[in-house]
PDB file of C-alpha atoms in Angstrom:
ATOM      1  CA  GLU A   1      12.806  15.750  -2.693  1.00 63.00           C
ATOM      2  CA  ALA A   2      13.989  12.579  -1.057  1.00 78.00           C
ATOM      3  CA  GLY A   3      11.398   9.839  -0.828  1.00 92.00           C
ATOM      4  CA  VAL A   4      10.461   7.582   2.042  1.00 96.00           C
ATOM      5  CA  THR A   5      13.508   5.605   3.105  1.00 96.00           C
ATOM      6  CA  GLN A   6      13.396   2.264   4.864  1.00 97.00           C
ATOM      7  CA  PHE A   7      16.250   0.375   6.478  1.00 97.00           C
ATOM      8  CA  PRO A   8      17.285  -2.354   6.197  1.00 98.00           C
ATOM      9  CA  SER A   9      16.022  -3.488   2.819  1.00 97.00           C
ATOM     10  CA  HIS A  10      16.348  -7.124   3.866  1.00 97.00           C
ATOM     11  CA  SER A  11      16.661  -8.841   7.220  1.00 98.00           C
ATOM     12  CA  VAL A  12      16.960 -12.520   8.051  1.00 98.00           C
ATOM     13  CA  ILE A  13      16.679 -13.427  11.722  1.00 97.00           C
ATOM     14  CA  GLU A  14      16.031 -16.522  13.775  1.00 97.00           C
ATOM     15  CA  LYS A  15      12.786 -17.180  15.569  1.00 97.00           C
ATOM     16  CA  GLY A  16      12.893 -15.600  18.996  1.00 97.00           C
ATOM     17  CA  GLN A  17      15.279 -12.826  18.059  1.00 97.00           C
ATOM     18  CA  THR A  18      14.503  -9.125  17.949  1.00 98.00           C
ATOM     19  CA  VAL A  19      14.476  -6.979  14.842  1.00 98.00           C
ATOM     20  CA  THR A  20      14.038  -3.226  14.484  1.00 98.00           C
ATOM     21  CA  LEU A  21      12.929  -1.685  11.224  1.00 98.00           C
ATOM     22  CA  ARG A  22      13.403   1.990  10.519  1.00 98.00           C
ATOM     23  CA  CYS A  23      11.469   4.425   8.366  1.00 98.00           C
ATOM     24  CA  ASP A  24      12.468   7.962   7.437  1.00 97.00           C
ATOM     25  CA  PRO A  25       9.461   9.784   6.006  1.00 95.00           C
ATOM     26  CA  ILE A  26       9.544  12.677   3.585  1.00 93.00           C
ATOM     27  CA  SER A  27      10.669  15.756   5.468  1.00 92.00           C
ATOM     28  CA  GLY A  28       7.715  17.743   6.763  1.00 89.00           C
ATOM     29  CA  HIS A  29       5.224  14.888   6.529  1.00 91.00           C
ATOM     30  CA  ASP A  30       3.358  14.680   9.813  1.00 91.00           C
ATOM     31  CA  ASN A  31       1.556  11.453   8.929  1.00 93.00           C
ATOM     32  CA  LEU A  32       3.473   8.196   8.931  1.00 95.00           C
ATOM     33  CA  TYR A  33       2.004   4.743   8.326  1.00 96.00           C
ATOM     34  CA  TRP A  34       3.206   1.181   8.610  1.00 97.00           C
ATOM     35  CA  TYR A  35       1.831  -1.598   6.421  1.00 97.00           C
ATOM     36  CA  ARG A  36       2.754  -5.250   6.007  1.00 97.00           C
ATOM     37  CA  ARG A  37       2.416  -7.820   3.276  1.00 96.00           C
ATOM     38  CA  VAL A  38       2.810 -11.469   4.155  1.00 95.00           C
ATOM     39  CA  MET A  39       3.273 -14.087   1.448  1.00 89.00           C
ATOM     40  CA  GLY A  40       0.180 -14.585  -0.673  1.00 87.00           C
ATOM     41  CA  LYS A  41      -1.841 -11.977   1.164  1.00 92.00           C
ATOM     42  CA  GLU A  42      -2.760  -8.369   0.565  1.00 94.00           C
ATOM     43  CA  ILE A  43      -0.930  -5.369   1.989  1.00 95.00           C
ATOM     44  CA  LYS A  44      -2.433  -4.689   5.413  1.00 96.00           C
ATOM     45  CA  PHE A  45      -2.482  -1.557   7.532  1.00 95.00           C
ATOM     46  CA  LEU A  46      -0.636  -1.719  10.844  1.00 97.00           C
ATOM     47  CA  LEU A  47      -0.704   1.762  12.330  1.00 95.00           C
ATOM     48  CA  HIS A  48      -0.737   5.503  11.750  1.00 94.00           C
ATOM     49  CA  PHE A  49       1.253   8.243  13.481  1.00 95.00           C
ATOM     50  CA  VAL A  50       0.457  11.927  13.451  1.00 93.00           C
ATOM     51  CA  LYS A  51       3.743  13.498  14.445  1.00 94.00           C
ATOM     52  CA  GLU A  52       4.805  11.500  17.491  1.00 95.00           C
ATOM     53  CA  SER A  53       1.323  10.344  18.479  1.00 95.00           C
ATOM     54  CA  LYS A  54      -0.266   7.031  17.536  1.00 95.00           C
ATOM     55  CA  GLN A  55      -3.492   7.974  15.793  1.00 92.00           C
ATOM     56  CA  ASP A  56      -4.617   4.480  14.902  1.00 93.00           C
ATOM     57  CA  GLU A  57      -2.928   1.213  15.834  1.00 94.00           C
ATOM     58  CA  SER A  58      -5.866  -1.037  15.105  1.00 93.00           C
ATOM     59  CA  GLY A  59      -3.875  -3.124  12.650  1.00 94.00           C
ATOM     60  CA  MET A  60      -1.029  -4.123  14.964  1.00 96.00           C
ATOM     61  CA  PRO A  61      -1.088  -7.940  15.149  1.00 94.00           C
ATOM     62  CA  ASN A  62      -0.139  -8.391  18.821  1.00 94.00           C
ATOM     63  CA  ASN A  63       2.001  -7.002  21.603  1.00 95.00           C
ATOM     64  CA  ARG A  64       5.200  -8.386  20.098  1.00 97.00           C
ATOM     65  CA  PHE A  65       5.120  -5.385  17.778  1.00 97.00           C
ATOM     66  CA  LEU A  66       6.120  -1.958  19.076  1.00 97.00           C
ATOM     67  CA  ALA A  67       6.181   1.162  16.951  1.00 98.00           C
ATOM     68  CA  GLU A  68       7.681   4.451  18.016  1.00 97.00           C
ATOM     69  CA  ARG A  69       8.156   7.853  16.484  1.00 97.00           C
ATOM     70  CA  THR A  70      10.093   9.896  18.975  1.00 86.00           C
ATOM     71  CA  GLY A  71      10.264  13.572  18.047  1.00 89.00           C
ATOM     72  CA  GLY A  72       7.861  13.079  15.208  1.00 86.00           C
ATOM     73  CA  THR A  73      10.530  12.400  12.614  1.00 93.00           C
ATOM     74  CA  TYR A  74      11.680   8.865  11.810  1.00 97.00           C
ATOM     75  CA  SER A  75       9.862   5.810  13.094  1.00 98.00           C
ATOM     76  CA  THR A  76      10.932   2.377  14.232  1.00 98.00           C
ATOM     77  CA  LEU A  77       8.992  -0.857  14.292  1.00 98.00           C
ATOM     78  CA  LYS A  78      10.358  -3.479  16.656  1.00 98.00           C
ATOM     79  CA  VAL A  79       9.353  -7.119  16.607  1.00 97.00           C
ATOM     80  CA  GLN A  80      10.256  -8.943  19.814  1.00 97.00           C
ATOM     81  CA  PRO A  81      10.395 -11.896  19.878  1.00 97.00           C
ATOM     82  CA  ALA A  82      10.018 -12.632  16.187  1.00 97.00           C
ATOM     83  CA  GLU A  83       7.914 -15.582  15.051  1.00 97.00           C
ATOM     84  CA  LEU A  84       7.865 -17.396  11.707  1.00 97.00           C
ATOM     85  CA  GLU A  85       4.536 -15.825  10.737  1.00 96.00           C
ATOM     86  CA  ASP A  86       6.062 -12.355  11.010  1.00 97.00           C
ATOM     87  CA  SER A  87       7.914 -12.923   7.745  1.00 97.00           C
ATOM     88  CA  GLY A  88       6.845 -10.548   5.016  1.00 97.00           C
ATOM     89  CA  VAL A  89       7.482  -7.132   3.540  1.00 97.00           C
ATOM     90  CA  TYR A  90       6.987  -4.162   5.833  1.00 98.00           C
ATOM     91  CA  PHE A  91       6.145  -0.916   4.079  1.00 97.00           C
ATOM     92  CA  CYS A  92       6.220   2.567   5.461  1.00 97.00           C
ATOM     93  CA  ALA A  93       4.365   5.508   3.927  1.00 96.00           C
ATOM     94  CA  SER A  94       4.045   9.187   4.737  1.00 94.00           C
ATOM     95  CA  SER A  95       1.765  12.069   3.840  1.00 91.00           C
ATOM     96  CA  GLN A  96       1.733  15.766   4.605  1.00 84.00           C
ATOM     97  CA  ASP A  97      -1.883  16.167   5.590  1.00 74.00           C
ATOM     98  CA  TYR A  98      -5.244  14.678   4.792  1.00 63.00           C
ATOM     99  CA  SER A  99      -4.511  15.056   1.084  1.00 59.00           C
ATOM    100  CA  VAL A 100      -4.927  11.562  -0.219  1.00 61.00           C
ATOM    101  CA  TYR A 101      -2.608  12.316  -3.110  1.00 67.00           C
ATOM    102  CA  GLY A 102       0.275  12.468  -0.692  1.00 61.00           C
ATOM    103  CA  TYR A 103       0.620   8.827   0.294  1.00 87.00           C
ATOM    104  CA  THR A 104       4.228   8.062  -0.615  1.00 92.00           C
ATOM    105  CA  PHE A 105       5.461   4.565   0.094  1.00 95.00           C
ATOM    106  CA  GLY A 106       8.946   3.331   0.795  1.00 96.00           C
ATOM    107  CA  SER A 107      10.397   0.299  -0.958  1.00 96.00           C
ATOM    108  CA  GLY A 108       9.843  -1.857   2.093  1.00 97.00           C
ATOM    109  CA  THR A 109      11.886  -4.093   4.364  1.00 98.00           C
ATOM    110  CA  ARG A 110      11.741  -7.783   3.544  1.00 97.00           C
ATOM    111  CA  LEU A 111      11.823  -9.670   6.830  1.00 98.00           C
ATOM    112  CA  THR A 112      12.481 -13.390   6.885  1.00 97.00           C
ATOM    113  CA  VAL A 113      12.201 -15.261  10.178  1.00 97.00           C
ATOM    114  CA  VAL A 114      13.779 -18.726  10.093  1.00 97.00           C
TER     115      VAL A 114
ATOM    116  CA  GLY B   1     -13.678  -6.708   6.067  1.00 54.00           C
ATOM    117  CA  GLN B   2     -14.100  -5.065   2.734  1.00 67.00           C
ATOM    118  CA  ASN B   3     -13.601  -8.105   0.451  1.00 88.00           C
ATOM    119  CA  ILE B   4     -11.648  -6.450  -2.325  1.00 95.00           C
ATOM    120  CA  ASP B   5     -11.241  -8.722  -5.342  1.00 96.00           C
ATOM    121  CA  GLN B   6      -8.935  -8.393  -8.318  1.00 97.00           C
ATOM    122  CA  PRO B   7      -7.806 -10.913 -10.941  1.00 97.00           C
ATOM    123  CA  THR B   8      -4.515 -12.463  -9.908  1.00 97.00           C
ATOM    124  CA  GLU B   9      -2.785 -12.261 -13.269  1.00 97.00           C
ATOM    125  CA  MET B  10      -3.321 -10.728 -16.691  1.00 98.00           C
ATOM    126  CA  THR B  11      -1.328 -10.740 -19.909  1.00 98.00           C
ATOM    127  CA  ALA B  12      -1.569  -8.190 -22.706  1.00 97.00           C
ATOM    128  CA  THR B  13       0.362  -7.206 -25.804  1.00 97.00           C
ATOM    129  CA  GLU B  14       2.514  -4.136 -26.211  1.00 98.00           C
ATOM    130  CA  GLY B  15       0.501  -1.320 -27.758  1.00 98.00           C
ATOM    131  CA  ALA B  16      -2.839  -2.790 -26.722  1.00 98.00           C
ATOM    132  CA  ILE B  17      -5.403  -1.698 -24.132  1.00 98.00           C
ATOM    133  CA  VAL B  18      -6.030  -3.607 -20.914  1.00 98.00           C
ATOM    134  CA  GLN B  19      -8.694  -3.203 -18.239  1.00 98.00           C
ATOM    135  CA  ILE B  20      -8.028  -4.364 -14.693  1.00 98.00           C
ATOM    136  CA  ASN B  21     -11.161  -4.792 -12.608  1.00 98.00           C
ATOM    137  CA  CYS B  22     -11.643  -4.406  -8.881  1.00 98.00           C
ATOM    138  CA  THR B  23     -14.819  -5.331  -7.035  1.00 97.00           C
ATOM    139  CA  TYR B  24     -15.483  -4.739  -3.373  1.00 95.00           C
ATOM    140  CA  GLN B  25     -18.080  -5.099  -0.660  1.00 92.00           C
ATOM    141  CA  THR B  26     -18.104  -2.383   1.959  1.00 84.00           C
ATOM    142  CA  SER B  27     -20.480  -0.217   3.901  1.00 71.00           C
ATOM    143  CA  GLY B  28     -18.616   2.949   3.124  1.00 85.00           C
ATOM    144  CA  PHE B  29     -15.322   4.469   2.121  1.00 89.00           C
ATOM    145  CA  ASN B  30     -13.865   7.850   1.206  1.00 88.00           C
ATOM    146  CA  GLY B  31     -12.387   6.922  -2.132  1.00 91.00           C
ATOM    147  CA  LEU B  32     -10.611   4.293  -4.167  1.00 93.00           C
ATOM    148  CA  PHE B  33      -6.914   4.252  -5.049  1.00 94.00           C
ATOM    149  CA  TRP B  34      -4.971   2.491  -7.765  1.00 96.00           C
ATOM    150  CA  TYR B  35      -1.265   1.930  -7.184  1.00 96.00           C
ATOM    151  CA  GLN B  36       1.418   0.448  -9.416  1.00 97.00           C
ATOM    152  CA  GLN B  37       4.167  -1.656  -7.914  1.00 96.00           C
ATOM    153  CA  HIS B  38       7.201  -3.018  -9.737  1.00 96.00           C
ATOM    154  CA  ALA B  39       8.908  -5.980  -8.130  1.00 93.00           C
ATOM    155  CA  GLY B  40      11.014  -4.961  -5.146  1.00 91.00           C
ATOM    156  CA  GLU B  41       9.943  -1.343  -5.367  1.00 94.00           C
ATOM    157  CA  ALA B  42       7.538   0.970  -3.570  1.00 94.00           C
ATOM    158  CA  PRO B  43       3.877   1.127  -4.589  1.00 94.00           C
ATOM    159  CA  THR B  44       3.410   4.348  -6.547  1.00 94.00           C
ATOM    160  CA  PHE B  45       0.208   6.364  -6.821  1.00 92.00           C
ATOM    161  CA  LEU B  46      -1.714   6.161 -10.090  1.00 94.00           C
ATOM    162  CA  SER B  47      -5.212   7.490  -9.388  1.00 93.00           C
ATOM    163  CA  TYR B  48      -7.825   8.300  -6.773  1.00 92.00           C
ATOM    164  CA  ASN B  49     -11.579   8.221  -7.402  1.00 94.00           C
ATOM    165  CA  VAL B  50     -14.009   9.784  -4.960  1.00 92.00           C
ATOM    166  CA  LEU B  51     -17.070  10.276  -7.127  1.00 93.00           C
ATOM    167  CA  ASP B  52     -18.585   7.911  -9.660  1.00 96.00           C
ATOM    168  CA  GLY B  53     -17.178   8.257 -13.123  1.00 96.00           C
ATOM    169  CA  LEU B  54     -13.991   8.225 -15.113  1.00 96.00           C
ATOM    170  CA  GLU B  55     -10.736   9.943 -14.145  1.00 93.00           C
ATOM    171  CA  GLU B  56      -8.267  10.227 -17.000  1.00 93.00           C
ATOM    172  CA  LYS B  57      -4.558  10.839 -16.627  1.00 89.00           C
ATOM    173  CA  GLY B  58      -2.484  10.288 -19.720  1.00 94.00           C
ATOM    174  CA  ARG B  59      -2.415   6.634 -20.738  1.00 96.00           C
ATOM    175  CA  PHE B  60      -4.115   5.600 -17.498  1.00 96.00           C
ATOM    176  CA  SER B  61      -7.792   6.016 -16.607  1.00 97.00           C
ATOM    177  CA  SER B  62      -9.737   4.836 -13.598  1.00 97.00           C
ATOM    178  CA  PHE B  63     -13.467   4.355 -13.212  1.00 98.00           C
ATOM    179  CA  LEU B  64     -15.633   4.021 -10.121  1.00 97.00           C
ATOM    180  CA  SER B  65     -19.235   2.966  -9.624  1.00 96.00           C
ATOM    181  CA  ARG B  66     -20.187   3.021  -5.940  1.00 94.00           C
ATOM    182  CA  SER B  67     -23.645   1.574  -6.577  1.00 92.00           C
ATOM    183  CA  LYS B  68     -22.129  -1.440  -8.320  1.00 94.00           C
ATOM    184  CA  GLY B  69     -19.154  -1.842  -5.965  1.00 94.00           C
ATOM    185  CA  TYR B  70     -16.858  -1.768  -8.947  1.00 95.00           C
ATOM    186  CA  SER B  71     -13.811  -0.008 -10.275  1.00 98.00           C
ATOM    187  CA  TYR B  72     -11.442  -0.534 -13.147  1.00 98.00           C
ATOM    188  CA  LEU B  73      -8.067   0.730 -14.247  1.00 98.00           C
ATOM    189  CA  LEU B  74      -7.650   1.180 -17.987  1.00 98.00           C
ATOM    190  CA  LEU B  75      -4.159   1.213 -19.472  1.00 98.00           C
ATOM    191  CA  LYS B  76      -3.804   2.332 -23.073  1.00 97.00           C
ATOM    192  CA  GLU B  77      -0.910   2.005 -25.516  1.00 98.00           C
ATOM    193  CA  LEU B  78       0.734  -0.564 -23.321  1.00 98.00           C
ATOM    194  CA  GLN B  79       4.478  -0.438 -22.938  1.00 98.00           C
ATOM    195  CA  MET B  80       6.829  -3.126 -21.692  1.00 97.00           C
ATOM    196  CA  LYS B  81       7.531  -1.027 -18.609  1.00 97.00           C
ATOM    197  CA  ASP B  82       3.853  -1.327 -17.623  1.00 98.00           C
ATOM    198  CA  SER B  83       4.537  -4.905 -16.547  1.00 98.00           C
ATOM    199  CA  ALA B  84       3.931  -4.632 -12.801  1.00 98.00           C
ATOM    200  CA  SER B  85       1.465  -5.364 -10.045  1.00 97.00           C
ATOM    201  CA  TYR B  86      -1.589  -3.098  -9.895  1.00 98.00           C
ATOM    202  CA  LEU B  87      -3.171  -2.620  -6.498  1.00 97.00           C
ATOM    203  CA  CYS B  88      -6.725  -1.512  -5.804  1.00 96.00           C
ATOM    204  CA  ALA B  89      -7.195   0.058  -2.357  1.00 95.00           C
ATOM    205  CA  LEU B  90     -10.121   1.571  -0.510  1.00 94.00           C
ATOM    206  CA  HIS B  91      -9.559   4.605   1.675  1.00 89.00           C
ATOM    207  CA  SER B  92     -11.292   3.972   4.978  1.00 83.00           C
ATOM    208  CA  ASN B  93     -13.902   6.474   6.111  1.00 82.00           C
ATOM    209  CA  SER B  94     -12.982   5.837   9.744  1.00 79.00           C
ATOM    210  CA  GLY B  95      -9.402   7.004   9.519  1.00 78.00           C
ATOM    211  CA  TYR B  96      -6.461   7.187   7.189  1.00 83.00           C
ATOM    212  CA  ALA B  97      -5.981   3.461   6.592  1.00 88.00           C
ATOM    213  CA  LEU B  98      -5.902   1.997   3.100  1.00 91.00           C
ATOM    214  CA  ASN B  99      -7.428  -1.444   2.571  1.00 92.00           C
ATOM    215  CA  PHE B 100      -5.750  -3.200  -0.315  1.00 95.00           C
ATOM    216  CA  GLY B 101      -6.731  -5.972  -2.664  1.00 96.00           C
ATOM    217  CA  LYS B 102      -4.136  -8.659  -3.373  1.00 95.00           C
ATOM    218  CA  GLY B 103      -3.130  -6.970  -6.594  1.00 97.00           C
ATOM    219  CA  THR B 104      -3.142  -7.939 -10.258  1.00 98.00           C
ATOM    220  CA  SER B 105       0.147  -8.943 -11.847  1.00 98.00           C
ATOM    221  CA  LEU B 106       0.196  -7.621 -15.412  1.00 98.00           C
ATOM    222  CA  LEU B 107       2.612  -8.999 -17.974  1.00 98.00           C
ATOM    223  CA  VAL B 108       3.067  -7.032 -21.187  1.00 98.00           C
ATOM    224  CA  THR B 109       4.468  -9.117 -24.032  1.00 97.00           C
ATOM    225  CA  PRO B 110       6.040  -7.957 -27.307  1.00 96.00           C
TER     226      PRO B 110
END
């Protein structure tokens, strides 16, 4: 089966610009998660979708970040406007149900804000 | 926070055994994950401990002691391809979120 796909793999943008990251989960996985790792820090949870609904968005840093999952398939994470501290690697993961063995991560999008 | 601590770096020799420790401070969690991550790649699942004790899976084993706030990942018969970052993560008991440590970068030398 295809894994979790993230696009783009790398993005370099200027401060103040907008960037949209995309995640395609494993087909049939209702649960989709976004995580972020900034330089020198641990991977941190951002939010969790169940189908198209936001189940938990407690990790979203501020209102410059907007995540959507229209139709319950792929998800997008938009950063607008981007700031320097938003630089990092953004990971997406998906799972079929509550089975903790099913957390499959994508390779991440490396975002650099200059 | 859950204050998850891991050594930053470790070095071991091919064929040897290495133990990567993870300590944490938390009021409660569902279970503890270990993930492996090669540079530029996705974290991949290694093990999940819910109960105290040792879980063995091939060359990799993971141990959990809830009373001591301690886990370790044991890698046997090290191979060069085991050079990677190893991430300890607690599974929150208030949702689906994983709380990660900073990871341990393991270098396997010939």
